[in-house]
PDB file of C-alpha atoms in Angstrom:
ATOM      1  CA  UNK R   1       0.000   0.000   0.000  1.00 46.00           C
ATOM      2  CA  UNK R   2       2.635   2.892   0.678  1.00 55.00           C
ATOM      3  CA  UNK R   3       3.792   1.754  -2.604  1.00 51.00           C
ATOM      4  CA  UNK R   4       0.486   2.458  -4.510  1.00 58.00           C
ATOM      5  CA  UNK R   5       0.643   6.102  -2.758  1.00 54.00           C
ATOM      6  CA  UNK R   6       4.117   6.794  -3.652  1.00 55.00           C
ATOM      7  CA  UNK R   7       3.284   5.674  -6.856  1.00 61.00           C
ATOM      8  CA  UNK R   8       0.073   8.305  -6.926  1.00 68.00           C
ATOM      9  CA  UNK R   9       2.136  10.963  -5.626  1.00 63.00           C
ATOM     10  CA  UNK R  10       4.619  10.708  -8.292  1.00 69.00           C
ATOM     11  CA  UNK R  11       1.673  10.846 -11.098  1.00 77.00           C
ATOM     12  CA  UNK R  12       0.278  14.066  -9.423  1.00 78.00           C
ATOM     13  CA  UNK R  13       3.848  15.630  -9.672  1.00 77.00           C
ATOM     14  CA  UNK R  14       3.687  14.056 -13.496  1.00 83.00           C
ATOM     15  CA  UNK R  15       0.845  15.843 -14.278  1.00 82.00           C
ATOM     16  CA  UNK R  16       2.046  18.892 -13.011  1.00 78.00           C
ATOM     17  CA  UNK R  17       5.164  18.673 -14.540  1.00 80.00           C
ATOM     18  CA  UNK R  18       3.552  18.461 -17.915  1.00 83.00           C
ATOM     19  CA  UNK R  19       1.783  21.463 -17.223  1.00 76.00           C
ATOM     20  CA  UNK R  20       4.706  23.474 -15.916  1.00 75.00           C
ATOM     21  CA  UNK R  21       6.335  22.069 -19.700  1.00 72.00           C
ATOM     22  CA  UNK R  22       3.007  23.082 -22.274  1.00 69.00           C
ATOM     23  CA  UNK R  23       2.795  26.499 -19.951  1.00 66.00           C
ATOM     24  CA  UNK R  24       6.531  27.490 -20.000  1.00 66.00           C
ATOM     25  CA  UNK R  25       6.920  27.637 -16.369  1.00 71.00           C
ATOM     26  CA  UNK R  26      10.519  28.054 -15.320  1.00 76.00           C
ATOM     27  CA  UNK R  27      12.142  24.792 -15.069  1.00 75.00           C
ATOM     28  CA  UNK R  28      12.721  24.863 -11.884  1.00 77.00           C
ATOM     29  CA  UNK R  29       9.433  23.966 -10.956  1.00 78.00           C
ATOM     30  CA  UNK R  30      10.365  20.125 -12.400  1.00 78.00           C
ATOM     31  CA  UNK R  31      13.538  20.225  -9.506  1.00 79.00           C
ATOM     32  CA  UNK R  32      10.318  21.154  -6.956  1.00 82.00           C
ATOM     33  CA  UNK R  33       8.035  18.454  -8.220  1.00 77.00           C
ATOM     34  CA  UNK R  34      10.100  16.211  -8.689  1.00 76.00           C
ATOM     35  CA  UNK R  35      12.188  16.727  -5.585  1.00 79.00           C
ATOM     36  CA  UNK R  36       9.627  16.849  -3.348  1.00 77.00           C
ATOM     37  CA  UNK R  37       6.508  15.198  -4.909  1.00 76.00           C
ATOM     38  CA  UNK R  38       4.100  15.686  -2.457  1.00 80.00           C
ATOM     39  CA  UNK R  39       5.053  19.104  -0.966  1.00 81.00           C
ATOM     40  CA  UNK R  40       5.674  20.297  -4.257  1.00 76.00           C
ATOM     41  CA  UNK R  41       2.449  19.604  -6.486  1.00 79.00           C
ATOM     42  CA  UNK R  42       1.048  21.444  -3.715  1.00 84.00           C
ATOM     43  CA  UNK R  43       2.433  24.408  -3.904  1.00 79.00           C
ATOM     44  CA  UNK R  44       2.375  24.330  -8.025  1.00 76.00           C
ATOM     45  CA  UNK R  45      -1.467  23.543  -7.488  1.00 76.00           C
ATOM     46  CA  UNK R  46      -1.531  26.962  -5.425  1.00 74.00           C
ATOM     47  CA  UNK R  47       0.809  28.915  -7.117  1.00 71.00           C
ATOM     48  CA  UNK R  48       0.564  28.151 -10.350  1.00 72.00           C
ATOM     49  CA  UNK R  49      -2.228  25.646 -11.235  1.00 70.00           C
ATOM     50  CA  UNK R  50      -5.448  27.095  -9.673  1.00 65.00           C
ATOM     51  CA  UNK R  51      -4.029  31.217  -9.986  1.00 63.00           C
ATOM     52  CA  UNK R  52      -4.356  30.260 -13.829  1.00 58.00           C
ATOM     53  CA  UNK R  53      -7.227  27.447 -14.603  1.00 56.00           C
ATOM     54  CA  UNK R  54     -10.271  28.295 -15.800  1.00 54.00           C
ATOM     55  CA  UNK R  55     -11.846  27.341 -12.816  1.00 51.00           C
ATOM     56  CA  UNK R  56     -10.481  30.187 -11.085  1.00 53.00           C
ATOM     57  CA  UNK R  57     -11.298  32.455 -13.608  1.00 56.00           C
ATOM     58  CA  UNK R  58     -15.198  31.367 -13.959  1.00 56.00           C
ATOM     59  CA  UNK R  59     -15.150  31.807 -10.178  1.00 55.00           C
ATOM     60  CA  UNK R  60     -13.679  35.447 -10.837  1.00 57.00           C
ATOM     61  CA  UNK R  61     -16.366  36.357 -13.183  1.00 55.00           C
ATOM     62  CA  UNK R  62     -19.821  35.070 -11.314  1.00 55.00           C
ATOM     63  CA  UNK R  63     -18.278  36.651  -8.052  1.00 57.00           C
ATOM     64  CA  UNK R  64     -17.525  40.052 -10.001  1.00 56.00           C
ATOM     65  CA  UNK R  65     -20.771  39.728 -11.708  1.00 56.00           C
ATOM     66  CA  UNK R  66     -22.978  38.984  -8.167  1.00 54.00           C
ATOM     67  CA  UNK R  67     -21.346  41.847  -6.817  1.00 57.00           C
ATOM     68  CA  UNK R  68     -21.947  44.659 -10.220  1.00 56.00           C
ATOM     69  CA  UNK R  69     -25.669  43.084  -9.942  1.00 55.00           C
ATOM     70  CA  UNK R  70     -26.018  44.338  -6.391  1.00 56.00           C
ATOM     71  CA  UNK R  71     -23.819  47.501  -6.261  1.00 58.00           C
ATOM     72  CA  UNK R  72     -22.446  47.905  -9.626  1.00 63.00           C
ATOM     73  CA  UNK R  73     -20.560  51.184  -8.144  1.00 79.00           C
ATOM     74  CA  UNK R  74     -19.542  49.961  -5.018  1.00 87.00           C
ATOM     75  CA  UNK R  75     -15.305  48.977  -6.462  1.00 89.00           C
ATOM     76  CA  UNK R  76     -15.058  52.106  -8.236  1.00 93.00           C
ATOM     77  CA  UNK R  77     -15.835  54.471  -5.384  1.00 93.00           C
ATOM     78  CA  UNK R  78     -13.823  51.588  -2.839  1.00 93.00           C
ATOM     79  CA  UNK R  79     -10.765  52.407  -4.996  1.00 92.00           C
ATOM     80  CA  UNK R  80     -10.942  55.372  -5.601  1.00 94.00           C
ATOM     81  CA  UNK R  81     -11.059  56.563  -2.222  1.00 95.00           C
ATOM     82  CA  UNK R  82      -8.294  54.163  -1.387  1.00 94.00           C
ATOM     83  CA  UNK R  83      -6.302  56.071  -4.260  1.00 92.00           C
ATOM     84  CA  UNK R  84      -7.399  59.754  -3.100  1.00 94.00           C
ATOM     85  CA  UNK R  85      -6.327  58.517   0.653  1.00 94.00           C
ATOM     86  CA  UNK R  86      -3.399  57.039  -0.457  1.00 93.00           C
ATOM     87  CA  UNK R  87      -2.017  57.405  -4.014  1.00 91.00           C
ATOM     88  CA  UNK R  88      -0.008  54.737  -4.271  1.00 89.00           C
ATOM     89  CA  UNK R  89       0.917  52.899  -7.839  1.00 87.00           C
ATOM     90  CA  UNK R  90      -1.046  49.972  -6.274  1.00 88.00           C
ATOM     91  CA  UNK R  91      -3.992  51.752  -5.076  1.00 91.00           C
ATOM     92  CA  UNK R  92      -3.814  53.395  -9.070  1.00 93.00           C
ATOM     93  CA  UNK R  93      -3.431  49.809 -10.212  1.00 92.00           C
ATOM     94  CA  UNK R  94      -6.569  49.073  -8.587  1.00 92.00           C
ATOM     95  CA  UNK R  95      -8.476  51.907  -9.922  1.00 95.00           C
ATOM     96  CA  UNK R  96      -7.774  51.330 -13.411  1.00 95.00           C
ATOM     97  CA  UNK R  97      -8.567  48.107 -12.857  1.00 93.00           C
ATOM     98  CA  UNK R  98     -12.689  48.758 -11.453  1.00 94.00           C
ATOM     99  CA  UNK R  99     -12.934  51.405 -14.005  1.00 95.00           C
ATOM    100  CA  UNK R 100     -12.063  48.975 -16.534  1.00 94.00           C
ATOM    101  CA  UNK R 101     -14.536  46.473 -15.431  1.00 91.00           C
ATOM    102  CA  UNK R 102     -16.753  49.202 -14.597  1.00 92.00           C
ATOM    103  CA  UNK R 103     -17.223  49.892 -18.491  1.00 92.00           C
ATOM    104  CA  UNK R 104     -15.207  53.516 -18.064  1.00 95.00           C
ATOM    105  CA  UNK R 105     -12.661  52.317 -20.510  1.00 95.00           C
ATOM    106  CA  UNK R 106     -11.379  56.041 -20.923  1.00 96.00           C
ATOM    107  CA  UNK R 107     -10.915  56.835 -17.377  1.00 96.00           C
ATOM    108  CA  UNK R 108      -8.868  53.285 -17.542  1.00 96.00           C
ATOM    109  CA  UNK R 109      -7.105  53.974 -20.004  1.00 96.00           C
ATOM    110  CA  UNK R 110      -6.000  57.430 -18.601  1.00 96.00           C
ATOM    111  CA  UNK R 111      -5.279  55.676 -14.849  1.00 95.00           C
ATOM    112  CA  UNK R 112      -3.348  52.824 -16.648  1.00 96.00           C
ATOM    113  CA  UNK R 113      -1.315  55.317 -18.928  1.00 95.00           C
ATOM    114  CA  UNK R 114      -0.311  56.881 -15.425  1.00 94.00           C
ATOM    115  CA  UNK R 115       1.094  53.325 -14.044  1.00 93.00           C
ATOM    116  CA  UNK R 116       2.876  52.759 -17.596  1.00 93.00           C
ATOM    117  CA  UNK R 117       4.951  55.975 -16.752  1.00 92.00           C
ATOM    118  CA  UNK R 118       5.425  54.617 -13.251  1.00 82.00           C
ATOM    119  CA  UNK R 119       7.747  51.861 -11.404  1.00 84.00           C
ATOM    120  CA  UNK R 120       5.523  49.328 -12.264  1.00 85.00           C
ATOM    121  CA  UNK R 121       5.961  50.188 -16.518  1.00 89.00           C
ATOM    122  CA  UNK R 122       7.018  46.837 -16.872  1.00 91.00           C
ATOM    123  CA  UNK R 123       4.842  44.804 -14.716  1.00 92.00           C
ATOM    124  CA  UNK R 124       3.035  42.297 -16.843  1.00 92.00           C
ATOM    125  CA  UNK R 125      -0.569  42.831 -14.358  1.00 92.00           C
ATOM    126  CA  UNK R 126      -0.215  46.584 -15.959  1.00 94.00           C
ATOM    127  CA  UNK R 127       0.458  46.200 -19.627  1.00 96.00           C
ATOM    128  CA  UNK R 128      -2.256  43.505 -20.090  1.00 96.00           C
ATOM    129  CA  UNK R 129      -4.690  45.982 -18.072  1.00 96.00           C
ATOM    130  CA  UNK R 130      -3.511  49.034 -20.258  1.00 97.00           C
ATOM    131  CA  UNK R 131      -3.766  46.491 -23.155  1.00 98.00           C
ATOM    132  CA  UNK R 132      -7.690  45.433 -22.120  1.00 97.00           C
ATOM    133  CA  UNK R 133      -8.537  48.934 -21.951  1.00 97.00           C
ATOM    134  CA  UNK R 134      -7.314  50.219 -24.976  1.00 97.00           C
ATOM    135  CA  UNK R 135      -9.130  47.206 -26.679  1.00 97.00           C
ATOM    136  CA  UNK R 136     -12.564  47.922 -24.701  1.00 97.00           C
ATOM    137  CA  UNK R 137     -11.940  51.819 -25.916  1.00 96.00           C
ATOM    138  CA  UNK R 138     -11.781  50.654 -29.534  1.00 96.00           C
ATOM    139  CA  UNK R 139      -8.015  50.770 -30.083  1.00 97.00           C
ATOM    140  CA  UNK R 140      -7.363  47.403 -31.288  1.00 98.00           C
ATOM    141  CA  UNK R 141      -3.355  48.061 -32.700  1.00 98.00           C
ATOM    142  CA  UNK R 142      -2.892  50.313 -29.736  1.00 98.00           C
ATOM    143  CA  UNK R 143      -3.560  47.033 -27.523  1.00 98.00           C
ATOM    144  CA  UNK R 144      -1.565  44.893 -29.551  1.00 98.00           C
ATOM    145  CA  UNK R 145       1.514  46.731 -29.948  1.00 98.00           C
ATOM    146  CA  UNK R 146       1.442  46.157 -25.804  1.00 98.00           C
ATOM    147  CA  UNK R 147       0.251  42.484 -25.790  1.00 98.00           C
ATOM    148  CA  UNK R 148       2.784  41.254 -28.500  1.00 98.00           C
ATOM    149  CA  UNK R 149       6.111  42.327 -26.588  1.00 97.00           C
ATOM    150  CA  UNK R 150       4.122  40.828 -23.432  1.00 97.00           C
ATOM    151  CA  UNK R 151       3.759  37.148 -24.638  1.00 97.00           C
ATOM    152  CA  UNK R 152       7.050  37.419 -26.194  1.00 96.00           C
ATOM    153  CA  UNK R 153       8.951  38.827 -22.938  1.00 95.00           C
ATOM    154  CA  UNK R 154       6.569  36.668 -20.046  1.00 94.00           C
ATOM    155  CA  UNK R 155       5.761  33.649 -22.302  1.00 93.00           C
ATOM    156  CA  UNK R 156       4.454  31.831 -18.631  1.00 90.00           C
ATOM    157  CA  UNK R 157       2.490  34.964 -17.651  1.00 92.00           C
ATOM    158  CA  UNK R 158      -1.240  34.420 -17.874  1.00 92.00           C
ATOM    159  CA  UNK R 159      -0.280  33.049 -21.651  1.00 94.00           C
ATOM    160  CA  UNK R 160      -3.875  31.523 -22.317  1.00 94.00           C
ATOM    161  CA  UNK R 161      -5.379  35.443 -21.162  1.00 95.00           C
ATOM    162  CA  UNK R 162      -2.736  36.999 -23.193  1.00 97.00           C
ATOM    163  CA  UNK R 163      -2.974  35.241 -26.523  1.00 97.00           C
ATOM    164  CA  UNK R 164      -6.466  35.099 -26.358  1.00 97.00           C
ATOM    165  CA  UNK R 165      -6.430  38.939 -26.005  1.00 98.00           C
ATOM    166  CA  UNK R 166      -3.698  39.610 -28.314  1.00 98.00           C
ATOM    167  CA  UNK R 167      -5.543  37.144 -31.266  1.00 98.00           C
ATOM    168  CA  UNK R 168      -8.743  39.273 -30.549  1.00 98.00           C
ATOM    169  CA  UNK R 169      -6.896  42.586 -31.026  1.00 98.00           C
ATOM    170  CA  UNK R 170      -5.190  41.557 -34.181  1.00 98.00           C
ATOM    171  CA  UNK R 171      -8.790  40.437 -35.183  1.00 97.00           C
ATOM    172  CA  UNK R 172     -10.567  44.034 -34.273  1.00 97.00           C
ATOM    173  CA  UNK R 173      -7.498  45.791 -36.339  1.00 98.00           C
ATOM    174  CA  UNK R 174      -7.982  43.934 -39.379  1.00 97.00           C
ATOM    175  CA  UNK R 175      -4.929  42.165 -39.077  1.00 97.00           C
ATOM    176  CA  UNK R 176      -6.320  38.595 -39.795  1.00 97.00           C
ATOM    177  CA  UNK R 177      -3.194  37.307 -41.368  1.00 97.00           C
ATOM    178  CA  UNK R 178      -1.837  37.605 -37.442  1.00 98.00           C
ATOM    179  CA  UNK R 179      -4.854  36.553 -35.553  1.00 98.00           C
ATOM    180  CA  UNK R 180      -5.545  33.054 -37.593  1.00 97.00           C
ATOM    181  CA  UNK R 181      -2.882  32.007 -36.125  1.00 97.00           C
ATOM    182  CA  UNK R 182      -2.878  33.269 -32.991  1.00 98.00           C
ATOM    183  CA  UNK R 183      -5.763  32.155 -31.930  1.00 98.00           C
ATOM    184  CA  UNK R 184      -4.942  28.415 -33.133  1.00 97.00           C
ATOM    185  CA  UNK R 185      -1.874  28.272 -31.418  1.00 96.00           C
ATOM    186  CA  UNK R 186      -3.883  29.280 -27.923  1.00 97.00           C
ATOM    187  CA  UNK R 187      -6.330  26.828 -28.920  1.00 96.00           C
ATOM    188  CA  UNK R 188      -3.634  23.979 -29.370  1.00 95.00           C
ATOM    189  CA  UNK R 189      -2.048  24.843 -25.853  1.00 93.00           C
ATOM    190  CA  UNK R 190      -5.200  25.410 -23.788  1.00 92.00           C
ATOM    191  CA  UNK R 191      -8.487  24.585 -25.785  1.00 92.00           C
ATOM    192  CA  UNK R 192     -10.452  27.222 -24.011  1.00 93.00           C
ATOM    193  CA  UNK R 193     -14.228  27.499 -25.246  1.00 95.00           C
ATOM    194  CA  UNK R 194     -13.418  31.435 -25.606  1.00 95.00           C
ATOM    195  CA  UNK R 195     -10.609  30.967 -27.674  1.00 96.00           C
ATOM    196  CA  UNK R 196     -12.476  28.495 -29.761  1.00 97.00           C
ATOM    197  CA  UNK R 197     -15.400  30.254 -30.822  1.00 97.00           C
ATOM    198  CA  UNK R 198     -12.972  33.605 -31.771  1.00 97.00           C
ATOM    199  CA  UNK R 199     -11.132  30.946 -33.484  1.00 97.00           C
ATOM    200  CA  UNK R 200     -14.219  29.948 -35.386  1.00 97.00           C
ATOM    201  CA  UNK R 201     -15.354  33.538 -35.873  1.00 97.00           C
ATOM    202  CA  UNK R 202     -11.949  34.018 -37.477  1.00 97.00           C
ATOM    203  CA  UNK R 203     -12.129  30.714 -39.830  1.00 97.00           C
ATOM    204  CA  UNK R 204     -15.858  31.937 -40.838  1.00 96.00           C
ATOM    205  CA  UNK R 205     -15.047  35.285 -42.333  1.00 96.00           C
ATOM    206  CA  UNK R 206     -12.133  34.072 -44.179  1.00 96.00           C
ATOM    207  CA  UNK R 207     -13.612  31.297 -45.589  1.00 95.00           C
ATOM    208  CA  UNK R 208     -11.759  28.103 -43.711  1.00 96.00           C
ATOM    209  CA  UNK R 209     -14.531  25.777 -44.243  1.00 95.00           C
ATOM    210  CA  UNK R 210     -12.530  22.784 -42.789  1.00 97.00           C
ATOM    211  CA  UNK R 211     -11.108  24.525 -39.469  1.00 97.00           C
ATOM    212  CA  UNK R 212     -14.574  26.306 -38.869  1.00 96.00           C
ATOM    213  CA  UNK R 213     -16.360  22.420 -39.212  1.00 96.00           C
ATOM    214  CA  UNK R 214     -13.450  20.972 -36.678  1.00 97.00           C
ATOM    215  CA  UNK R 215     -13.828  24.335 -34.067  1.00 96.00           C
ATOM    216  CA  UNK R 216     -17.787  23.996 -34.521  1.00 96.00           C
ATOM    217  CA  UNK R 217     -17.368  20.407 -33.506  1.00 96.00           C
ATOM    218  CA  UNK R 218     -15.043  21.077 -30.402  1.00 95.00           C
ATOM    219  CA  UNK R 219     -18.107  23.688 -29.571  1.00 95.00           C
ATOM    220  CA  UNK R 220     -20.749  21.940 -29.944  1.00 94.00           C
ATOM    221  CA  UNK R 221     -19.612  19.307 -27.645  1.00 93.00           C
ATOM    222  CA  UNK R 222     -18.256  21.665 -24.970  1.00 91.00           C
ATOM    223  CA  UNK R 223     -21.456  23.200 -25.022  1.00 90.00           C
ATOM    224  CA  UNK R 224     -23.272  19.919 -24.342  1.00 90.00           C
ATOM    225  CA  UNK R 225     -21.488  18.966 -21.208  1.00 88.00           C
ATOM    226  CA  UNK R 226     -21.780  22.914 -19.835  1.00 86.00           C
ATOM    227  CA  UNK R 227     -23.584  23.287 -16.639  1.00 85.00           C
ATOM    228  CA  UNK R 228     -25.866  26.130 -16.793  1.00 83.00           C
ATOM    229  CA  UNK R 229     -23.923  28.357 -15.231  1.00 79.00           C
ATOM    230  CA  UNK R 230     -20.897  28.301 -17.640  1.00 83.00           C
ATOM    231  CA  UNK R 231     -23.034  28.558 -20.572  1.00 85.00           C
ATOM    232  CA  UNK R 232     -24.695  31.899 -19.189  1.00 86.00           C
ATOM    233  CA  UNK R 233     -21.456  33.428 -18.556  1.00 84.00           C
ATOM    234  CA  UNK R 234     -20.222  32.734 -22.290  1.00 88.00           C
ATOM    235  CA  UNK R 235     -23.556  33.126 -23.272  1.00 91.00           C
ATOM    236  CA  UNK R 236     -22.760  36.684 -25.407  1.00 92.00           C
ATOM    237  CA  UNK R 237     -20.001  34.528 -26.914  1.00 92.00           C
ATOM    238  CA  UNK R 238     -22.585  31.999 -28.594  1.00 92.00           C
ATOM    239  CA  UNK R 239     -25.068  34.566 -29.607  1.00 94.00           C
ATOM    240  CA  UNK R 240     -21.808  36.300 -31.255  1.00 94.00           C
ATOM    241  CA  UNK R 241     -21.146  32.970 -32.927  1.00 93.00           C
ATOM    242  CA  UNK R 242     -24.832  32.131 -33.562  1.00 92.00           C
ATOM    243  CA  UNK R 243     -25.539  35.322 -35.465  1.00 93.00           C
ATOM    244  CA  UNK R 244     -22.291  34.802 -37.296  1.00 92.00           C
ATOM    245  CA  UNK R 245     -23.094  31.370 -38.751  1.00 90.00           C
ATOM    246  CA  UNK R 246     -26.603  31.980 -39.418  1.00 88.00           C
ATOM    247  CA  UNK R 247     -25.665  35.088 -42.444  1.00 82.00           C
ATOM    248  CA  UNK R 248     -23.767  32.112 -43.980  1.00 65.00           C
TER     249      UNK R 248
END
């Protein structure tokens, strides 16, 4: 028996190791796991595996969309009177960040430009938040002449968020030469439903009948074994797609 839980201890550590490997985590996350099975695909799981999953991120969005439905104010004012008390590049940070989600993509943009002249011009959190909100203000090329040094300078930061953002910029500039494949190679690393259906978007208006029939495919049956609650919160997504397809 302590045999069969070593043994299950080392195939955790396995399976994080060939996550650490498709993500392009820093290797030595392999010594950790590998070194330390147990204590160590805890701490990925933590650090690295949760932070990042989809999961996490679903959890993200019904909590931040709970909280807009009952006070859709209530971060903006929280941070910016945490800014006005104490204007810190943090505090800024997190005012860009509710105005952002807020729908005030020109006060973001203005907050975020502030933190881009800042000490924190180079931290990844504020480029892909200056990128997000130059997207959301209709600046597509603006956004991806940030997210394009981003992936190729933090390759392991957020890189299914970032790809997926920088193929949809490339998209909304008219750059569809760059966000084919983009958007294919974030589907081939991560196979997110979001990525799939821009990725099917993109293979519809230029005519890829065979990659739109293999993405409408992966949809269809991702959409089938949705719980209600995932397909509401991608729900815009699938109208987006619906519409699309149906002027065929």
């Amino acid at each position: 028996m302590p045999f069969i839980g070593l043994a299950l201890h080392f195939l955790v550590a396995i399976f994080f190791a060939i996550h650490a490997m498709r993500t392009g985590r820093p290797m030595y996350w392999l010594l950790i796991l590998f070194s330390f099975p147990i204590l160590g695909s805890i701490v990925y799981f933590a650090v690295v595996f949760l932070p990042h999953s989809r999961i996490e991120r679903q959890a993200r969005m019904a909590g931040r969309s709970i909280q807009k439905s009952l006070d859709p104010g209530r971060e903006v004012r929280e941070a910016q009177r945490a800014f006005d008390l104490t204007p810190t590049a943090h505090n800024q940070m997190r005012l860009a960040a509710a105005l952002l989600e807020a729908g005030q993509t020109a006060e973001a943009m203005a907050q975020y430009d502030a933190c881009l002249q800042g000490p924190f011009a180079s931290d990844p959190e504020v480029i892909l938040g200056a990128a997000r909100a130059r997207a959301a203000n209709g600046q597509p090329e603006a956004a991806a002449t940030l997210l394009a040094p981003l992936q190729a300078r933090h390759p392991s930061f957020r890189p299914e968020e970032v790809g997926l953002a920088l193929g949809r910029a490339y998209a909304a500039a008219g750059r569809e030469a760059d966000a084919g494949p983009q958007l294919e190679q974030t589907v081939e690393r991560f196979g997110g439903i979001e990525a799939r259906i821009e990725l099917a978007l993109w293979a519809h208006r230029n005519g890829d009948a065979v990659l739109l029939e293999r993405e409408m495919k992966e949809i269809a049956h991702a959409r089938r074994h949705m719980n209600a609650h995932s397909r509401d919160l991608h729900r815009a997504l699938f109208q987006q797609l619906d519409a699309a397809l149906a002027q065929r």
